[in-house]
Amino acid sequence: MTSREGEQELTEIEQKFDVPAGFVLPSLTGPGVAGEMPPDVLHLSATYFDTPGQRLLAAKITLRRRTGGTDAGWHIKLPVSADTRRELHFPLGEAELEVPAPVAAEVAQWTGGEPLRPVARLETRRTVRRLIDESGQPLAEIADDEVTGSRPDPADPARWRPADSWRELEVELVSGTRSLLNATAGQLRAAGAEPSKSASKLARVLAAS
């Protein structure tokens, strides 16, 4: 859905899991799932922004500029429920370390007049697998992420220092039902995946600093 010029609004329903480096993804076929499409490998780079007092993090909101993949641009994620978020997309533009005014305006009610600045950077190697029905319609996406997170160096904010690295899975509905989401989550837990202990990748990097 498009709301204002250049802005797109989406609803994201997903569950996240922590897995060890050697985790083997099980077969996820089952009732209603005919198979999987061949995996796609993406390389994503995202810079996250917040106020000095981390007002957005406190409100469970994320603001980032991401390149790579199919949705490069500025993203704002707003909480709706435990596994659902409203996501706003804006064009990438040329500015890398300054939040464009239309993007900043969307979070102004939470920033309290504080400036927005880079607070973390995530480099992700993402392997995407899509579960499909008998007609080939995508039902859900499994994103297998190998992540390296960095924070600005306090002595030199222009430099980045590694903070943490890990592997995690995200299961996101495309056209499938919540019962499919829950069934897939159950298969992953049975294989040894654990519900993520962090609300988001950003929260994990900030907690590691």
mmCIF file of C-alpha atoms in Angstrom:
data_model
loop_
_atom_site.group_PDB
_atom_site.id
_atom_site.type_symbol
_atom_site.label_atom_id
_atom_site.label_comp_id
_atom_site.label_asym_id
_atom_site.label_seq_id
_atom_site.Cartn_x
_atom_site.Cartn_y
_atom_site.Cartn_z
ATOM 1 C CA MET A 1 0.000 0.000 0.000
ATOM 2 C CA THR A 2 1.298 3.494 -0.878
ATOM 3 C CA SER A 3 0.467 6.336 1.523
ATOM 4 C CA ARG A 4 2.527 9.397 0.581
ATOM 5 C CA GLU A 5 4.622 10.021 -2.514
ATOM 6 C CA GLY A 6 7.708 7.797 -2.445
ATOM 7 C CA GLU A 7 6.537 5.932 0.672
ATOM 8 C CA GLN A 8 5.302 2.352 0.849
ATOM 9 C CA GLU A 9 3.607 0.708 3.812
ATOM 10 C CA LEU A 10 3.733 -3.034 4.453
ATOM 11 C CA THR A 11 2.698 -5.425 7.215
ATOM 12 C CA GLU A 12 5.346 -7.892 8.363
ATOM 13 C CA ILE A 13 4.373 -11.069 10.261
ATOM 14 C CA GLU A 14 7.364 -13.130 11.340
ATOM 15 C CA GLN A 15 9.088 -15.126 14.064
ATOM 16 C CA LYS A 16 12.824 -15.097 14.824
ATOM 17 C CA PHE A 17 15.104 -17.851 16.103
ATOM 18 C CA ASP A 18 18.656 -18.128 17.405
ATOM 19 C CA VAL A 19 20.677 -21.021 15.976
ATOM 20 C CA PRO A 20 24.309 -22.132 16.350
ATOM 21 C CA ALA A 21 26.775 -21.732 13.481
ATOM 22 C CA GLY A 22 26.506 -25.408 12.490
ATOM 23 C CA PHE A 23 22.699 -25.596 12.544
ATOM 24 C CA VAL A 24 21.223 -27.650 9.674
ATOM 25 C CA LEU A 25 17.884 -26.393 8.389
ATOM 26 C CA PRO A 26 15.382 -29.281 8.370
ATOM 27 C CA SER A 27 12.921 -30.100 5.614
ATOM 28 C CA LEU A 28 9.933 -27.816 6.122
ATOM 29 C CA THR A 29 7.386 -29.527 3.892
ATOM 30 C CA GLY A 30 4.109 -30.543 5.490
ATOM 31 C CA PRO A 31 0.350 -30.002 5.173
ATOM 32 C CA GLY A 32 -0.210 -27.281 2.568
ATOM 33 C CA VAL A 33 3.516 -26.986 1.759
ATOM 34 C CA ALA A 34 4.458 -28.750 -1.479
ATOM 35 C CA GLY A 35 8.147 -27.868 -1.461
ATOM 36 C CA GLU A 36 10.813 -25.187 -1.478
ATOM 37 C CA MET A 37 12.166 -22.928 -4.210
ATOM 38 C CA PRO A 38 15.943 -22.913 -4.810
ATOM 39 C CA PRO A 39 17.647 -20.613 -2.283
ATOM 40 C CA ASP A 40 18.745 -17.047 -3.037
ATOM 41 C CA VAL A 41 21.844 -15.575 -1.397
ATOM 42 C CA LEU A 42 21.854 -11.838 -0.633
ATOM 43 C CA HIS A 43 24.456 -9.541 0.882
ATOM 44 C CA LEU A 44 22.845 -6.766 2.932
ATOM 45 C CA SER A 45 24.385 -3.722 4.584
ATOM 46 C CA ALA A 46 22.257 -1.632 6.970
ATOM 47 C CA THR A 47 23.017 1.443 9.061
ATOM 48 C CA TYR A 48 20.636 2.030 11.996
ATOM 49 C CA PHE A 49 19.744 5.417 13.442
ATOM 50 C CA ASP A 50 18.448 6.544 16.830
ATOM 51 C CA THR A 51 18.642 9.482 19.204
ATOM 52 C CA PRO A 52 21.457 9.829 21.776
ATOM 53 C CA GLY A 53 18.955 8.638 24.404
ATOM 54 C CA GLN A 54 17.805 5.718 22.199
ATOM 55 C CA ARG A 55 14.197 6.888 22.190
ATOM 56 C CA LEU A 56 13.290 4.761 19.160
ATOM 57 C CA LEU A 57 14.675 1.586 20.716
ATOM 58 C CA ALA A 58 12.648 2.277 23.873
ATOM 59 C CA ALA A 59 9.517 2.544 21.704
ATOM 60 C CA LYS A 60 10.428 -0.711 19.865
ATOM 61 C CA ILE A 61 10.903 1.200 16.613
ATOM 62 C CA THR A 62 13.760 0.658 14.167
ATOM 63 C CA LEU A 63 14.995 3.119 11.568
ATOM 64 C CA ARG A 64 17.602 2.019 9.040
ATOM 65 C CA ARG A 65 19.120 2.644 5.629
ATOM 66 C CA ARG A 66 19.790 -0.652 3.844
ATOM 67 C CA THR A 67 21.449 -1.587 0.570
ATOM 68 C CA GLY A 68 21.449 -4.966 -1.152
ATOM 69 C CA GLY A 69 18.515 -7.294 -1.680
ATOM 70 C CA THR A 70 15.234 -6.374 -3.319
ATOM 71 C CA ASP A 71 14.099 -3.573 -0.989
ATOM 72 C CA ALA A 72 17.052 -1.192 -0.716
ATOM 73 C CA GLY A 73 16.066 2.100 0.896
ATOM 74 C CA TRP A 74 15.103 3.682 4.207
ATOM 75 C CA HIS A 75 12.918 1.489 6.428
ATOM 76 C CA ILE A 76 10.919 2.286 9.560
ATOM 77 C CA LYS A 77 9.483 -0.652 11.527
ATOM 78 C CA LEU A 78 6.669 0.070 13.980
ATOM 79 C CA PRO A 79 5.293 -2.527 16.436
ATOM 80 C CA VAL A 80 1.726 -3.796 16.037
ATOM 81 C CA SER A 81 1.775 -7.005 18.115
ATOM 82 C CA ALA A 82 4.242 -9.636 19.315
ATOM 83 C CA ASP A 83 4.939 -11.010 15.829
ATOM 84 C CA THR A 84 3.554 -8.248 13.589
ATOM 85 C CA ARG A 85 5.107 -4.955 12.545
ATOM 86 C CA ARG A 86 4.065 -2.140 10.240
ATOM 87 C CA GLU A 87 6.901 -1.250 7.892
ATOM 88 C CA LEU A 88 7.342 2.008 5.968
ATOM 89 C CA HIS A 89 9.713 2.117 2.967
ATOM 90 C CA PHE A 90 11.300 5.214 1.422
ATOM 91 C CA PRO A 91 13.670 5.598 -1.562
ATOM 92 C CA LEU A 92 17.390 5.085 -0.911
ATOM 93 C CA GLY A 93 18.507 8.549 -2.031
ATOM 94 C CA GLU A 94 22.107 9.745 -1.794
ATOM 95 C CA ALA A 95 22.425 10.688 1.894
ATOM 96 C CA GLU A 96 24.049 7.874 3.887
ATOM 97 C CA LEU A 97 24.575 9.338 7.365
ATOM 98 C CA GLU A 98 21.792 11.934 7.502
ATOM 99 C CA VAL A 99 18.138 10.906 7.802
ATOM 100 C CA PRO A 100 15.998 12.506 5.037
ATOM 101 C CA ALA A 101 13.378 14.944 6.326
ATOM 102 C CA PRO A 102 10.334 12.862 5.212
ATOM 103 C CA VAL A 103 11.745 9.834 7.049
ATOM 104 C CA ALA A 104 12.605 11.803 10.194
ATOM 105 C CA ALA A 105 9.100 13.282 10.185
ATOM 106 C CA GLU A 106 7.575 9.800 10.550
ATOM 107 C CA VAL A 107 9.346 9.250 13.891
ATOM 108 C CA ALA A 108 9.322 12.834 15.171
ATOM 109 C CA GLN A 109 6.667 12.082 17.793
ATOM 110 C CA TRP A 110 9.101 9.633 19.445
ATOM 111 C CA THR A 111 12.418 11.484 19.066
ATOM 112 C CA GLY A 112 11.402 14.359 21.351
ATOM 113 C CA GLY A 113 13.428 16.848 19.326
ATOM 114 C CA GLU A 114 16.667 14.880 19.752
ATOM 115 C CA PRO A 115 18.843 14.495 16.632
ATOM 116 C CA LEU A 116 19.070 11.178 14.817
ATOM 117 C CA ARG A 117 22.536 9.671 14.406
ATOM 118 C CA PRO A 118 24.047 6.325 13.300
ATOM 119 C CA VAL A 119 24.146 3.879 16.225
ATOM 120 C CA ALA A 120 24.906 0.515 14.579
ATOM 121 C CA ARG A 121 25.793 -1.180 11.320
ATOM 122 C CA LEU A 122 24.850 -4.717 10.285
ATOM 123 C CA GLU A 123 26.474 -6.725 7.498
ATOM 124 C CA THR A 124 24.371 -9.794 6.671
ATOM 125 C CA ARG A 125 24.818 -12.780 4.386
ATOM 126 C CA ARG A 126 21.216 -13.906 3.902
ATOM 127 C CA THR A 127 20.126 -17.209 2.377
ATOM 128 C CA VAL A 128 16.411 -17.053 1.526
ATOM 129 C CA ARG A 129 14.294 -20.181 1.069
ATOM 130 C CA ARG A 130 10.636 -19.909 0.018
ATOM 131 C CA LEU A 131 8.009 -22.458 0.961
ATOM 132 C CA ILE A 132 5.483 -22.939 -1.869
ATOM 133 C CA ASP A 133 2.104 -24.584 -2.375
ATOM 134 C CA GLU A 134 1.191 -26.986 -5.190
ATOM 135 C CA SER A 135 0.673 -24.112 -7.630
ATOM 136 C CA GLY A 136 4.090 -22.625 -6.860
ATOM 137 C CA GLN A 137 2.665 -19.737 -4.836
ATOM 138 C CA PRO A 138 5.111 -18.580 -2.106
ATOM 139 C CA LEU A 139 3.640 -19.169 1.356
ATOM 140 C CA ALA A 140 6.505 -18.108 3.611
ATOM 141 C CA GLU A 141 10.151 -17.107 3.479
ATOM 142 C CA ILE A 142 12.911 -18.527 5.662
ATOM 143 C CA ALA A 143 15.803 -16.071 5.964
ATOM 144 C CA ASP A 144 18.992 -17.735 7.251
ATOM 145 C CA ASP A 145 21.172 -14.805 8.366
ATOM 146 C CA GLU A 146 24.879 -14.731 9.193
ATOM 147 C CA VAL A 147 25.278 -11.332 10.842
ATOM 148 C CA THR A 148 28.191 -9.109 11.874
ATOM 149 C CA GLY A 149 27.235 -6.062 13.939
ATOM 150 C CA SER A 150 29.362 -2.967 14.564
ATOM 151 C CA ARG A 151 29.077 0.199 16.658
ATOM 152 C CA PRO A 152 30.606 3.656 16.118
ATOM 153 C CA ASP A 153 33.955 3.991 17.878
ATOM 154 C CA PRO A 154 33.472 6.420 20.819
ATOM 155 C CA ALA A 155 36.905 7.888 20.130
ATOM 156 C CA ASP A 156 36.132 8.410 16.442
ATOM 157 C CA PRO A 157 32.443 8.161 15.408
ATOM 158 C CA ALA A 158 33.503 7.954 11.750
ATOM 159 C CA ARG A 159 35.045 4.545 12.454
ATOM 160 C CA TRP A 160 33.182 1.333 13.218
ATOM 161 C CA ARG A 161 34.256 -1.373 15.666
ATOM 162 C CA PRO A 162 32.879 -4.953 15.682
ATOM 163 C CA ALA A 163 30.416 -5.627 18.513
ATOM 164 C CA ASP A 164 28.973 -9.107 17.870
ATOM 165 C CA SER A 165 28.457 -11.794 15.228
ATOM 166 C CA TRP A 166 25.832 -14.543 15.144
ATOM 167 C CA ARG A 167 23.452 -16.627 13.039
ATOM 168 C CA GLU A 168 19.664 -16.390 13.201
ATOM 169 C CA LEU A 169 16.561 -17.452 11.288
ATOM 170 C CA GLU A 170 13.493 -15.388 10.385
ATOM 171 C CA VAL A 171 10.248 -17.006 9.233
ATOM 172 C CA GLU A 172 8.011 -14.466 7.494
ATOM 173 C CA LEU A 173 4.575 -15.062 6.004
ATOM 174 C CA VAL A 174 4.023 -14.185 2.343
ATOM 175 C CA SER A 175 0.579 -15.597 1.499
ATOM 176 C CA GLY A 176 0.404 -18.358 4.101
ATOM 177 C CA THR A 177 -1.647 -18.456 7.303
ATOM 178 C CA ARG A 178 -0.618 -18.053 10.925
ATOM 179 C CA SER A 179 -1.162 -21.780 11.390
ATOM 180 C CA LEU A 180 1.540 -22.346 8.760
ATOM 181 C CA LEU A 181 3.816 -19.902 10.556
ATOM 182 C CA ASN A 182 3.298 -21.718 13.849
ATOM 183 C CA ALA A 183 3.801 -25.151 12.258
ATOM 184 C CA THR A 184 7.056 -24.046 10.607
ATOM 185 C CA ALA A 185 8.239 -22.524 13.875
ATOM 186 C CA GLY A 186 7.511 -25.834 15.594
ATOM 187 C CA GLN A 187 9.615 -27.724 13.040
ATOM 188 C CA LEU A 188 12.534 -25.359 13.608
ATOM 189 C CA ARG A 189 12.282 -25.677 17.392
ATOM 190 C CA ALA A 190 12.246 -29.468 17.060
ATOM 191 C CA ALA A 191 15.492 -29.220 15.070
ATOM 192 C CA GLY A 192 17.162 -27.200 17.841
ATOM 193 C CA ALA A 193 16.332 -23.568 17.009
ATOM 194 C CA GLU A 194 15.398 -21.363 19.963
ATOM 195 C CA PRO A 195 13.148 -18.279 19.979
ATOM 196 C CA SER A 196 15.344 -15.209 19.674
ATOM 197 C CA LYS A 197 16.369 -13.678 22.993
ATOM 198 C CA SER A 198 16.646 -10.227 21.383
ATOM 199 C CA ALA A 199 13.736 -8.195 20.069
ATOM 200 C CA SER A 200 15.764 -7.292 16.963
ATOM 201 C CA LYS A 201 19.239 -7.444 15.441
ATOM 202 C CA LEU A 202 19.732 -3.821 16.479
ATOM 203 C CA ALA A 203 18.863 -4.539 20.110
ATOM 204 C CA ARG A 204 21.402 -7.373 20.143
ATOM 205 C CA VAL A 205 24.217 -5.191 18.786
ATOM 206 C CA LEU A 206 23.463 -2.372 21.211
ATOM 207 C CA ALA A 207 23.343 -4.796 24.139
ATOM 208 C CA ALA A 208 26.730 -6.237 23.140
ATOM 209 C CA SER A 209 28.544 -2.895 23.274
#
